[in-house]
Short mmCIF file of N, CA and C and ligand atoms in Angstrom, two decimals:
data_model
loop_
_atom_site.label_atom_id
_atom_site.label_comp_id
_atom_site.label_asym_id
_atom_site.label_seq_id
_atom_site.Cartn_x
_atom_site.Cartn_y
_atom_site.Cartn_z
N MET A 281 -16.76 -15.63 44.23
CA MET A 281 -15.73 -14.84 44.95
C MET A 281 -14.85 -15.78 45.77
N HIS A 282 -13.58 -15.42 45.84
CA HIS A 282 -12.60 -16.28 46.61
C HIS A 282 -13.01 -16.30 48.12
N LYS A 283 -12.78 -17.39 48.79
CA LYS A 283 -13.24 -17.50 50.20
C LYS A 283 -12.45 -16.59 51.13
N ASP A 284 -11.24 -16.11 50.75
CA ASP A 284 -10.47 -15.20 51.63
C ASP A 284 -10.79 -13.73 51.34
N VAL A 285 -11.65 -13.48 50.34
CA VAL A 285 -11.94 -12.14 49.97
C VAL A 285 -13.23 -11.67 50.70
N GLU A 286 -13.18 -10.57 51.40
CA GLU A 286 -14.31 -10.05 52.18
C GLU A 286 -15.38 -9.42 51.26
N SER A 287 -14.89 -8.58 50.28
CA SER A 287 -15.83 -7.95 49.30
C SER A 287 -15.05 -7.55 48.08
N ILE A 288 -15.74 -7.40 47.00
CA ILE A 288 -15.15 -6.96 45.75
C ILE A 288 -15.08 -5.41 45.75
N LEU A 289 -13.87 -4.84 45.61
CA LEU A 289 -13.75 -3.34 45.66
C LEU A 289 -13.84 -2.81 44.25
N VAL A 290 -13.21 -3.48 43.27
CA VAL A 290 -13.25 -2.99 41.92
C VAL A 290 -13.50 -4.20 40.95
N SER A 291 -14.63 -4.14 40.24
CA SER A 291 -15.03 -5.23 39.39
C SER A 291 -14.14 -5.27 38.12
N GLU A 292 -14.25 -6.36 37.38
CA GLU A 292 -13.52 -6.45 36.07
C GLU A 292 -13.96 -5.30 35.15
N LYS A 293 -15.20 -5.00 35.14
CA LYS A 293 -15.74 -3.94 34.24
C LYS A 293 -15.13 -2.60 34.67
N GLU A 294 -15.12 -2.29 35.96
CA GLU A 294 -14.58 -0.99 36.38
C GLU A 294 -13.09 -0.94 36.09
N LEU A 295 -12.37 -2.05 36.28
CA LEU A 295 -10.96 -2.10 36.00
C LEU A 295 -10.72 -1.68 34.52
N GLN A 296 -11.50 -2.31 33.65
CA GLN A 296 -11.39 -2.03 32.26
C GLN A 296 -11.66 -0.54 31.91
N GLU A 297 -12.63 0.04 32.55
CA GLU A 297 -12.94 1.45 32.34
C GLU A 297 -11.84 2.35 32.83
N ILE A 298 -11.26 1.98 33.96
CA ILE A 298 -10.15 2.78 34.53
C ILE A 298 -8.93 2.75 33.56
N VAL A 299 -8.63 1.51 33.06
CA VAL A 299 -7.50 1.28 32.21
C VAL A 299 -7.67 2.09 30.88
N GLU A 300 -8.89 2.05 30.36
CA GLU A 300 -9.12 2.79 29.13
C GLU A 300 -8.97 4.28 29.28
N ARG A 301 -9.41 4.80 30.38
CA ARG A 301 -9.22 6.24 30.66
C ARG A 301 -7.77 6.60 30.75
N LEU A 302 -6.98 5.80 31.55
CA LEU A 302 -5.57 6.08 31.69
C LEU A 302 -4.83 6.01 30.36
N ALA A 303 -5.18 4.95 29.58
CA ALA A 303 -4.53 4.71 28.27
C ALA A 303 -4.75 5.95 27.32
N ALA A 304 -5.96 6.49 27.38
CA ALA A 304 -6.22 7.67 26.50
C ALA A 304 -5.37 8.86 27.01
N ASP A 305 -5.31 9.03 28.30
CA ASP A 305 -4.53 10.19 28.86
C ASP A 305 -3.07 10.08 28.49
N ILE A 306 -2.51 8.89 28.62
CA ILE A 306 -1.06 8.69 28.37
C ILE A 306 -0.78 8.75 26.85
N ASP A 307 -1.69 8.17 26.05
CA ASP A 307 -1.54 8.32 24.56
C ASP A 307 -1.40 9.78 24.15
N ARG A 308 -2.36 10.59 24.74
CA ARG A 308 -2.43 12.03 24.40
C ARG A 308 -1.11 12.72 24.84
N ASP A 309 -0.65 12.45 26.08
CA ASP A 309 0.47 13.19 26.63
C ASP A 309 1.84 12.74 26.06
N TYR A 310 1.94 11.51 25.65
CA TYR A 310 3.24 11.00 25.20
C TYR A 310 3.43 10.88 23.67
N GLU A 311 2.41 11.27 22.95
CA GLU A 311 2.46 11.15 21.50
C GLU A 311 3.66 11.90 20.93
N GLY A 312 4.46 11.21 20.07
CA GLY A 312 5.60 11.80 19.47
C GLY A 312 6.83 11.86 20.29
N LYS A 313 6.78 11.46 21.54
CA LYS A 313 7.94 11.50 22.46
C LYS A 313 8.79 10.24 22.36
N ASP A 314 10.02 10.35 22.77
CA ASP A 314 10.94 9.23 22.86
C ASP A 314 10.98 8.80 24.30
N TRP A 315 10.20 7.80 24.66
CA TRP A 315 10.05 7.48 26.04
C TRP A 315 10.01 5.96 26.29
N LEU A 316 10.09 5.58 27.55
CA LEU A 316 10.20 4.21 27.93
C LEU A 316 9.22 3.90 29.09
N MET A 317 8.39 2.84 28.97
CA MET A 317 7.50 2.43 30.01
C MET A 317 8.19 1.40 30.87
N VAL A 318 8.23 1.64 32.17
CA VAL A 318 8.93 0.72 33.09
C VAL A 318 7.95 0.15 34.12
N GLY A 319 7.67 -1.14 34.02
CA GLY A 319 6.78 -1.79 34.98
C GLY A 319 7.51 -2.22 36.21
N VAL A 320 6.82 -2.03 37.32
CA VAL A 320 7.41 -2.52 38.61
C VAL A 320 6.75 -3.88 38.89
N LEU A 321 7.62 -4.94 38.75
CA LEU A 321 7.12 -6.31 38.93
C LEU A 321 7.03 -6.65 40.38
N LYS A 322 6.15 -7.56 40.84
CA LYS A 322 5.32 -8.22 39.94
C LYS A 322 3.87 -7.68 39.90
N GLY A 323 3.57 -6.87 40.87
CA GLY A 323 2.15 -6.40 41.03
C GLY A 323 1.50 -5.74 39.85
N SER A 324 2.37 -5.07 39.01
CA SER A 324 1.76 -4.26 37.91
C SER A 324 1.55 -5.09 36.61
N ILE A 325 1.78 -6.43 36.64
CA ILE A 325 1.84 -7.18 35.44
C ILE A 325 0.53 -7.12 34.60
N LEU A 326 -0.58 -7.33 35.27
CA LEU A 326 -1.86 -7.40 34.53
C LEU A 326 -2.27 -5.98 34.13
N PHE A 327 -2.09 -5.02 34.99
CA PHE A 327 -2.44 -3.64 34.72
C PHE A 327 -1.63 -3.19 33.50
N MET A 328 -0.30 -3.39 33.49
CA MET A 328 0.53 -2.93 32.43
C MET A 328 0.18 -3.60 31.12
N ALA A 329 -0.11 -4.88 31.14
CA ALA A 329 -0.47 -5.62 29.90
C ALA A 329 -1.74 -5.02 29.31
N ASP A 330 -2.75 -4.81 30.17
CA ASP A 330 -4.02 -4.23 29.69
C ASP A 330 -3.82 -2.80 29.18
N LEU A 331 -2.97 -2.02 29.94
CA LEU A 331 -2.69 -0.63 29.49
C LEU A 331 -2.08 -0.62 28.12
N MET A 332 -1.10 -1.54 27.89
CA MET A 332 -0.43 -1.61 26.60
C MET A 332 -1.38 -1.94 25.48
N LYS A 333 -2.27 -2.85 25.80
CA LYS A 333 -3.27 -3.23 24.73
C LYS A 333 -4.25 -2.11 24.43
N ALA A 334 -4.59 -1.32 25.48
CA ALA A 334 -5.58 -0.25 25.33
C ALA A 334 -5.00 1.01 24.65
N MET A 335 -3.63 1.12 24.70
CA MET A 335 -3.01 2.32 24.10
C MET A 335 -2.85 2.13 22.59
N LYS A 336 -2.83 3.30 21.95
CA LYS A 336 -2.72 3.30 20.45
C LYS A 336 -1.34 3.51 19.98
N THR A 337 -0.47 4.08 20.81
CA THR A 337 0.93 4.41 20.40
C THR A 337 1.83 3.22 20.65
N ASP A 338 3.02 3.25 20.05
CA ASP A 338 4.04 2.19 20.22
C ASP A 338 5.21 2.79 21.01
N TYR A 339 5.76 2.00 21.87
CA TYR A 339 6.93 2.45 22.72
C TYR A 339 7.59 1.26 23.27
N PRO A 340 8.87 1.44 23.72
CA PRO A 340 9.60 0.29 24.32
C PRO A 340 9.15 0.16 25.81
N ILE A 341 9.35 -1.06 26.33
CA ILE A 341 9.09 -1.35 27.73
C ILE A 341 10.28 -1.99 28.41
N ASP A 342 10.32 -1.81 29.71
CA ASP A 342 11.32 -2.55 30.53
C ASP A 342 10.70 -2.81 31.91
N PHE A 343 11.42 -3.50 32.76
CA PHE A 343 10.94 -3.87 34.06
C PHE A 343 11.95 -3.77 35.15
N VAL A 344 11.53 -3.46 36.34
CA VAL A 344 12.39 -3.61 37.53
C VAL A 344 11.61 -4.45 38.52
N VAL A 345 12.39 -5.17 39.36
CA VAL A 345 11.74 -5.87 40.49
C VAL A 345 12.32 -5.26 41.73
N VAL A 346 11.44 -4.80 42.58
CA VAL A 346 11.88 -4.27 43.90
C VAL A 346 11.10 -4.95 45.01
N SER A 347 11.63 -4.86 46.22
CA SER A 347 10.95 -5.52 47.29
C SER A 347 11.07 -4.69 48.58
N SER A 348 9.97 -4.48 49.24
CA SER A 348 10.09 -3.77 50.55
C SER A 348 9.16 -4.41 51.58
N TYR A 349 8.46 -5.48 51.22
CA TYR A 349 7.40 -6.00 52.06
C TYR A 349 7.73 -7.26 52.85
N ALA A 350 8.64 -8.07 52.35
CA ALA A 350 9.00 -9.30 52.98
C ALA A 350 7.79 -10.14 53.48
N ASP A 351 6.82 -10.33 52.59
CA ASP A 351 5.64 -11.22 52.88
C ASP A 351 4.67 -10.66 53.91
N GLY A 352 4.78 -9.41 54.30
CA GLY A 352 3.82 -8.85 55.23
C GLY A 352 2.84 -7.92 54.58
N THR A 353 2.18 -7.06 55.31
CA THR A 353 1.24 -6.10 54.78
C THR A 353 1.72 -4.65 55.02
N GLU A 354 2.87 -4.47 55.67
CA GLU A 354 3.46 -3.19 55.96
C GLU A 354 4.80 -3.01 55.25
N SER A 355 5.04 -1.87 54.65
CA SER A 355 6.38 -1.60 54.04
C SER A 355 7.44 -1.57 55.11
N THR A 356 8.55 -2.19 54.81
CA THR A 356 9.72 -2.11 55.76
C THR A 356 10.42 -0.82 55.70
N GLY A 357 10.21 -0.06 54.61
CA GLY A 357 10.88 1.22 54.43
C GLY A 357 12.14 1.12 53.65
N ARG A 358 12.75 -0.06 53.65
CA ARG A 358 13.98 -0.29 52.88
C ARG A 358 13.55 -0.94 51.53
N VAL A 359 14.05 -0.31 50.42
CA VAL A 359 13.68 -0.81 49.11
C VAL A 359 14.93 -1.46 48.50
N ASN A 360 14.75 -2.70 48.08
CA ASN A 360 15.88 -3.43 47.43
C ASN A 360 15.52 -3.62 45.95
N VAL A 361 16.53 -3.42 45.06
CA VAL A 361 16.35 -3.63 43.67
C VAL A 361 16.76 -5.12 43.45
N LEU A 362 15.85 -5.97 43.10
CA LEU A 362 16.09 -7.40 42.94
C LEU A 362 16.48 -7.64 41.49
N LYS A 363 15.87 -6.87 40.55
CA LYS A 363 16.20 -6.98 39.12
C LYS A 363 16.18 -5.52 38.59
N ASP A 364 17.32 -5.11 37.99
CA ASP A 364 17.50 -3.76 37.56
C ASP A 364 16.96 -3.64 36.11
N ILE A 365 16.78 -2.38 35.69
CA ILE A 365 16.40 -2.07 34.31
C ILE A 365 17.55 -2.57 33.36
N SER A 366 17.22 -3.03 32.16
CA SER A 366 18.24 -3.72 31.38
C SER A 366 18.75 -2.92 30.20
N GLN A 367 18.63 -1.57 30.28
CA GLN A 367 19.19 -0.74 29.19
C GLN A 367 19.53 0.61 29.77
N SER A 368 20.33 1.39 28.94
CA SER A 368 20.69 2.74 29.41
C SER A 368 19.47 3.61 29.32
N ILE A 369 19.30 4.47 30.37
CA ILE A 369 18.12 5.33 30.35
C ILE A 369 18.57 6.82 30.31
N VAL A 370 19.83 7.01 29.99
CA VAL A 370 20.38 8.37 29.93
C VAL A 370 19.61 9.26 28.90
N GLY A 371 19.06 10.35 29.38
CA GLY A 371 18.34 11.31 28.51
C GLY A 371 16.95 10.85 28.16
N LYS A 372 16.49 9.72 28.68
CA LYS A 372 15.14 9.21 28.32
C LYS A 372 14.05 9.73 29.31
N GLU A 373 12.85 9.78 28.71
CA GLU A 373 11.67 10.08 29.55
C GLU A 373 11.07 8.75 30.03
N LEU A 374 10.87 8.60 31.31
CA LEU A 374 10.40 7.33 31.81
C LEU A 374 8.98 7.52 32.41
N LEU A 375 8.15 6.47 32.18
CA LEU A 375 6.87 6.44 32.85
C LEU A 375 6.83 5.13 33.64
N ILE A 376 6.85 5.23 34.96
CA ILE A 376 6.81 4.04 35.83
C ILE A 376 5.33 3.59 35.98
N VAL A 377 5.11 2.23 35.76
CA VAL A 377 3.80 1.70 35.95
C VAL A 377 3.80 0.86 37.25
N GLU A 378 2.98 1.31 38.21
CA GLU A 378 2.93 0.65 39.53
C GLU A 378 1.48 0.20 39.83
N ASP A 379 1.37 -0.85 40.65
CA ASP A 379 0.05 -1.34 40.98
C ASP A 379 -0.63 -0.46 42.01
N ILE A 380 0.11 -0.04 43.06
CA ILE A 380 -0.50 0.72 44.14
C ILE A 380 0.56 1.53 44.89
N ILE A 381 0.18 2.68 45.29
CA ILE A 381 1.06 3.58 46.11
C ILE A 381 0.47 3.61 47.54
N ASP A 382 1.27 3.23 48.48
CA ASP A 382 0.84 3.06 49.88
C ASP A 382 1.66 3.98 50.71
N SER A 383 2.73 3.54 51.31
CA SER A 383 3.59 4.47 52.11
C SER A 383 4.25 5.49 51.25
N GLY A 384 4.52 5.12 49.93
CA GLY A 384 5.21 5.97 49.03
C GLY A 384 6.71 5.61 48.95
N ASN A 385 7.13 4.75 49.82
CA ASN A 385 8.62 4.43 49.90
C ASN A 385 9.12 3.92 48.55
N THR A 386 8.43 2.97 47.94
CA THR A 386 8.89 2.37 46.73
C THR A 386 9.06 3.39 45.63
N LEU A 387 8.02 4.14 45.36
CA LEU A 387 8.14 5.09 44.25
C LEU A 387 9.08 6.24 44.56
N ASN A 388 9.10 6.69 45.76
CA ASN A 388 10.07 7.72 46.18
C ASN A 388 11.48 7.24 45.86
N PHE A 389 11.75 6.04 46.19
CA PHE A 389 13.09 5.44 45.93
C PHE A 389 13.30 5.34 44.44
N LEU A 390 12.36 4.84 43.65
CA LEU A 390 12.54 4.56 42.23
C LEU A 390 12.73 5.86 41.43
N VAL A 391 11.98 6.90 41.75
CA VAL A 391 12.11 8.14 41.02
C VAL A 391 13.54 8.66 41.15
N LYS A 392 14.06 8.67 42.41
CA LYS A 392 15.42 9.14 42.63
C LYS A 392 16.44 8.22 41.95
N TYR A 393 16.18 6.93 42.03
CA TYR A 393 17.08 5.93 41.43
C TYR A 393 17.19 6.16 39.92
N PHE A 394 16.10 6.36 39.22
CA PHE A 394 16.17 6.54 37.76
C PHE A 394 16.70 7.91 37.41
N LEU A 395 16.48 8.91 38.16
CA LEU A 395 17.04 10.25 37.87
C LEU A 395 18.56 10.16 38.03
N ALA A 396 19.02 9.42 39.08
CA ALA A 396 20.45 9.24 39.30
C ALA A 396 21.13 8.50 38.17
N LYS A 397 20.35 7.66 37.48
CA LYS A 397 20.87 6.89 36.40
C LYS A 397 20.82 7.68 35.12
N GLY A 398 20.29 8.94 35.16
CA GLY A 398 20.40 9.76 33.99
C GLY A 398 19.07 10.00 33.20
N ALA A 399 17.95 9.51 33.65
CA ALA A 399 16.69 9.75 33.01
C ALA A 399 16.43 11.24 32.98
N SER A 400 15.86 11.78 31.88
CA SER A 400 15.58 13.17 31.77
C SER A 400 14.33 13.53 32.55
N SER A 401 13.40 12.68 32.59
CA SER A 401 12.19 12.85 33.47
C SER A 401 11.61 11.55 33.87
N VAL A 402 10.98 11.50 35.04
CA VAL A 402 10.41 10.27 35.54
C VAL A 402 9.00 10.58 36.04
N LYS A 403 7.96 9.99 35.38
CA LYS A 403 6.58 10.20 35.85
C LYS A 403 5.98 8.87 36.25
N ILE A 404 4.82 8.91 36.86
CA ILE A 404 4.26 7.71 37.47
C ILE A 404 2.76 7.51 37.03
N VAL A 405 2.44 6.30 36.64
CA VAL A 405 1.03 5.91 36.56
C VAL A 405 0.80 4.79 37.57
N THR A 406 -0.17 4.98 38.46
CA THR A 406 -0.48 3.93 39.42
C THR A 406 -1.97 3.56 39.29
N LEU A 407 -2.22 2.31 39.37
CA LEU A 407 -3.63 1.82 39.30
C LEU A 407 -4.39 2.29 40.52
N PHE A 408 -3.79 2.12 41.67
CA PHE A 408 -4.47 2.47 42.94
C PHE A 408 -3.63 3.39 43.78
N ASP A 409 -4.31 4.19 44.60
CA ASP A 409 -3.60 5.10 45.54
C ASP A 409 -4.33 5.04 46.88
N LYS A 410 -3.57 4.73 47.93
CA LYS A 410 -4.06 4.78 49.30
C LYS A 410 -3.44 5.91 50.03
N PRO A 411 -3.99 7.18 49.83
CA PRO A 411 -3.35 8.38 50.34
C PRO A 411 -3.30 8.43 51.90
N ASP A 412 -4.24 7.76 52.57
CA ASP A 412 -4.23 7.78 54.02
C ASP A 412 -2.99 7.18 54.65
N ARG A 413 -2.32 6.35 53.88
CA ARG A 413 -1.17 5.64 54.42
C ARG A 413 0.16 6.26 54.02
N ARG A 414 0.16 7.37 53.36
CA ARG A 414 1.39 7.95 52.84
C ARG A 414 2.36 8.42 53.97
N LYS A 415 3.61 7.97 53.80
CA LYS A 415 4.69 8.42 54.70
C LYS A 415 5.63 9.38 54.01
N VAL A 416 5.80 9.24 52.68
CA VAL A 416 6.65 10.11 51.92
C VAL A 416 5.83 10.65 50.74
N GLU A 417 5.86 11.97 50.55
CA GLU A 417 5.05 12.53 49.40
C GLU A 417 5.74 12.18 48.06
N VAL A 418 4.94 11.73 47.15
CA VAL A 418 5.50 11.40 45.79
C VAL A 418 4.50 11.98 44.80
N PRO A 419 4.96 12.82 43.88
CA PRO A 419 4.01 13.34 42.82
C PRO A 419 3.65 12.23 41.84
N VAL A 420 2.33 12.05 41.64
CA VAL A 420 1.88 10.96 40.75
C VAL A 420 1.00 11.59 39.69
N GLU A 421 1.44 11.44 38.40
CA GLU A 421 0.74 12.07 37.27
C GLU A 421 -0.60 11.43 36.96
N TYR A 422 -0.66 10.08 37.02
CA TYR A 422 -1.86 9.40 36.60
C TYR A 422 -2.28 8.41 37.69
N VAL A 423 -3.53 8.57 38.20
CA VAL A 423 -4.06 7.65 39.21
C VAL A 423 -5.32 6.97 38.73
N GLY A 424 -5.37 5.67 38.83
CA GLY A 424 -6.55 4.93 38.35
C GLY A 424 -7.70 5.14 39.32
N LYS A 425 -7.51 4.80 40.64
CA LYS A 425 -8.54 4.96 41.60
C LYS A 425 -7.98 5.14 42.99
N VAL A 426 -8.55 6.11 43.70
CA VAL A 426 -8.17 6.35 45.10
C VAL A 426 -8.98 5.40 45.96
N ILE A 427 -8.31 4.69 46.83
CA ILE A 427 -9.05 3.66 47.63
C ILE A 427 -8.81 3.90 49.15
N PRO A 428 -9.73 3.37 49.98
CA PRO A 428 -9.57 3.49 51.43
C PRO A 428 -8.43 2.64 51.90
N ASP A 429 -8.09 2.82 53.18
CA ASP A 429 -7.01 2.06 53.81
C ASP A 429 -7.52 0.61 54.12
N ALA A 430 -7.28 -0.26 53.12
CA ALA A 430 -7.58 -1.69 53.31
C ALA A 430 -6.58 -2.46 52.49
N PHE A 431 -6.27 -3.68 52.84
CA PHE A 431 -5.35 -4.52 52.09
C PHE A 431 -6.09 -5.19 50.97
N ILE A 432 -5.72 -4.92 49.77
CA ILE A 432 -6.43 -5.49 48.58
C ILE A 432 -5.54 -6.44 47.85
N VAL A 433 -6.26 -7.37 47.12
CA VAL A 433 -5.60 -8.39 46.36
C VAL A 433 -6.31 -8.60 45.04
N GLY A 434 -5.65 -9.22 44.09
CA GLY A 434 -6.26 -9.57 42.82
C GLY A 434 -5.74 -8.63 41.68
N TYR A 435 -5.91 -9.07 40.44
CA TYR A 435 -5.49 -8.32 39.27
C TYR A 435 -3.98 -7.95 39.41
N GLY A 436 -3.22 -8.95 39.81
CA GLY A 436 -1.77 -8.71 39.95
C GLY A 436 -1.29 -8.51 41.36
N LEU A 437 -2.18 -7.97 42.23
CA LEU A 437 -1.81 -7.64 43.59
C LEU A 437 -1.83 -8.88 44.51
N ASP A 438 -0.83 -9.08 45.34
CA ASP A 438 -0.78 -10.35 46.07
C ASP A 438 -0.75 -10.05 47.59
N TYR A 439 -0.95 -11.13 48.31
CA TYR A 439 -0.56 -11.22 49.70
C TYR A 439 0.28 -12.44 49.87
N ALA A 440 1.55 -12.33 50.17
CA ALA A 440 2.47 -13.42 50.31
C ALA A 440 2.40 -14.33 49.05
N GLU A 441 2.39 -13.66 47.90
CA GLU A 441 2.42 -14.32 46.60
C GLU A 441 1.14 -15.02 46.18
N LYS A 442 0.04 -14.81 46.93
CA LYS A 442 -1.21 -15.39 46.56
C LYS A 442 -2.22 -14.37 46.07
N TYR A 443 -3.24 -14.87 45.35
CA TYR A 443 -4.41 -14.09 44.91
C TYR A 443 -4.15 -13.21 43.67
N ARG A 444 -2.93 -13.26 43.11
CA ARG A 444 -2.59 -12.37 41.98
C ARG A 444 -3.49 -12.63 40.74
N THR A 445 -3.98 -13.90 40.61
CA THR A 445 -4.66 -14.28 39.41
C THR A 445 -6.13 -13.98 39.46
N LEU A 446 -6.66 -13.47 40.54
CA LEU A 446 -8.06 -13.06 40.55
C LEU A 446 -8.32 -11.96 39.52
N PRO A 447 -9.39 -12.04 38.77
CA PRO A 447 -9.64 -11.02 37.67
C PRO A 447 -10.21 -9.71 38.22
N TYR A 448 -10.62 -9.66 39.44
CA TYR A 448 -11.18 -8.45 40.11
C TYR A 448 -10.23 -8.09 41.25
N VAL A 449 -10.53 -6.89 41.87
CA VAL A 449 -9.75 -6.52 43.04
C VAL A 449 -10.68 -6.63 44.26
N GLY A 450 -10.23 -7.36 45.27
CA GLY A 450 -11.03 -7.53 46.46
C GLY A 450 -10.28 -7.13 47.73
N ILE A 451 -11.04 -6.88 48.80
CA ILE A 451 -10.48 -6.61 50.12
C ILE A 451 -10.24 -7.97 50.74
N LEU A 452 -8.99 -8.16 51.21
CA LEU A 452 -8.66 -9.44 51.86
C LEU A 452 -9.20 -9.44 53.26
N LYS A 453 -9.76 -10.60 53.66
CA LYS A 453 -10.27 -10.74 55.01
C LYS A 453 -9.14 -10.55 56.04
N PRO A 454 -9.24 -9.64 56.99
CA PRO A 454 -8.15 -9.35 57.94
C PRO A 454 -7.65 -10.60 58.67
N GLU A 455 -8.57 -11.59 58.89
CA GLU A 455 -8.06 -12.79 59.61
C GLU A 455 -7.04 -13.59 58.80
N VAL A 456 -6.97 -13.34 57.52
CA VAL A 456 -5.97 -14.07 56.70
C VAL A 456 -4.55 -13.61 57.01
N TYR A 457 -4.37 -12.30 57.39
CA TYR A 457 -3.04 -11.84 57.73
C TYR A 457 -2.84 -11.48 59.22
N SER A 458 -3.90 -11.34 59.99
CA SER A 458 -3.75 -10.91 61.38
C SER A 458 -3.11 -11.91 62.26
N ASN A 459 -3.30 -13.21 61.98
CA ASN A 459 -2.66 -14.21 62.89
C ASN A 459 -1.42 -14.82 62.31
N GLN A 460 -0.63 -13.95 61.62
CA GLN A 460 0.64 -14.48 61.11
C GLN A 460 1.80 -13.88 61.92
P1 IMP B 676 4.78 1.49 49.28
O1 IMP B 676 6.27 1.41 49.04
O2 IMP B 676 4.44 1.41 50.75
O3 IMP B 676 4.15 2.63 48.60
O4 IMP B 676 4.18 0.19 48.74
C1 IMP B 676 4.09 -0.12 47.46
C2 IMP B 676 4.03 -1.57 47.20
O5 IMP B 676 3.45 -2.31 48.28
C3 IMP B 676 3.15 -1.87 46.03
O6 IMP B 676 3.96 -1.93 44.86
C4 IMP B 676 2.55 -3.20 46.34
O7 IMP B 676 3.35 -4.21 45.85
C5 IMP B 676 2.57 -3.31 47.87
N1 IMP B 676 1.23 -3.03 48.39
C6 IMP B 676 0.80 -1.91 49.07
N2 IMP B 676 -0.51 -1.92 49.44
C7 IMP B 676 -0.92 -3.11 48.93
C8 IMP B 676 -2.21 -3.80 49.03
O8 IMP B 676 -3.20 -3.31 49.58
N3 IMP B 676 -2.29 -5.02 48.39
C9 IMP B 676 -1.21 -5.59 47.79
N4 IMP B 676 -0.01 -5.03 47.72
C10 IMP B 676 0.14 -3.84 48.33
MG1 MG B 677 4.42 -3.57 43.90
#
């Protein structure tokens, strides 16, 4: 285990089971549809890649990069689009792939943003949900795992751009971010 990780919250094996369950649900619901999977970089990268491999259907993908954290552990509430989607989404059904929903600011912004760009529907799959921290209600169709209010890292999730490459998800030791 990494020295900055307090405990492992979700093992590699459990992550795989979660991804397989979500992949089967999405395969079933989107079969035969004309839709686009949109990953929110960078946190969703490993989750989205594993989801794509676990799914049986074929579909196009795209990415957006947004930022609201500025290297801290609290959302600033302002969401900036640092890299926009690279195609027209007019009339398309979108499924946003996110690593974690916390305050809800990011996904609340993105759903409105994509609908304003002409998407016919926008749904969400998130690997993790921290409902205790919600500031804005966002309907989420697919949730991997509901977790307690702790700052987690690994499997794509970072703290100040670190720990993304860990193959499991761990709770970060509070002393790592409390004295910054
Ligand atoms: P929200 O806008 O507050 O819902 O935050 C969503 C974004 O904050 C996610 O896409 C993550 O990038 C980041 N985030 C929230 N909680 C955590 C966490 O526990 N670990 C790592 N990143 C997090
Ligand atoms: Mg993110």
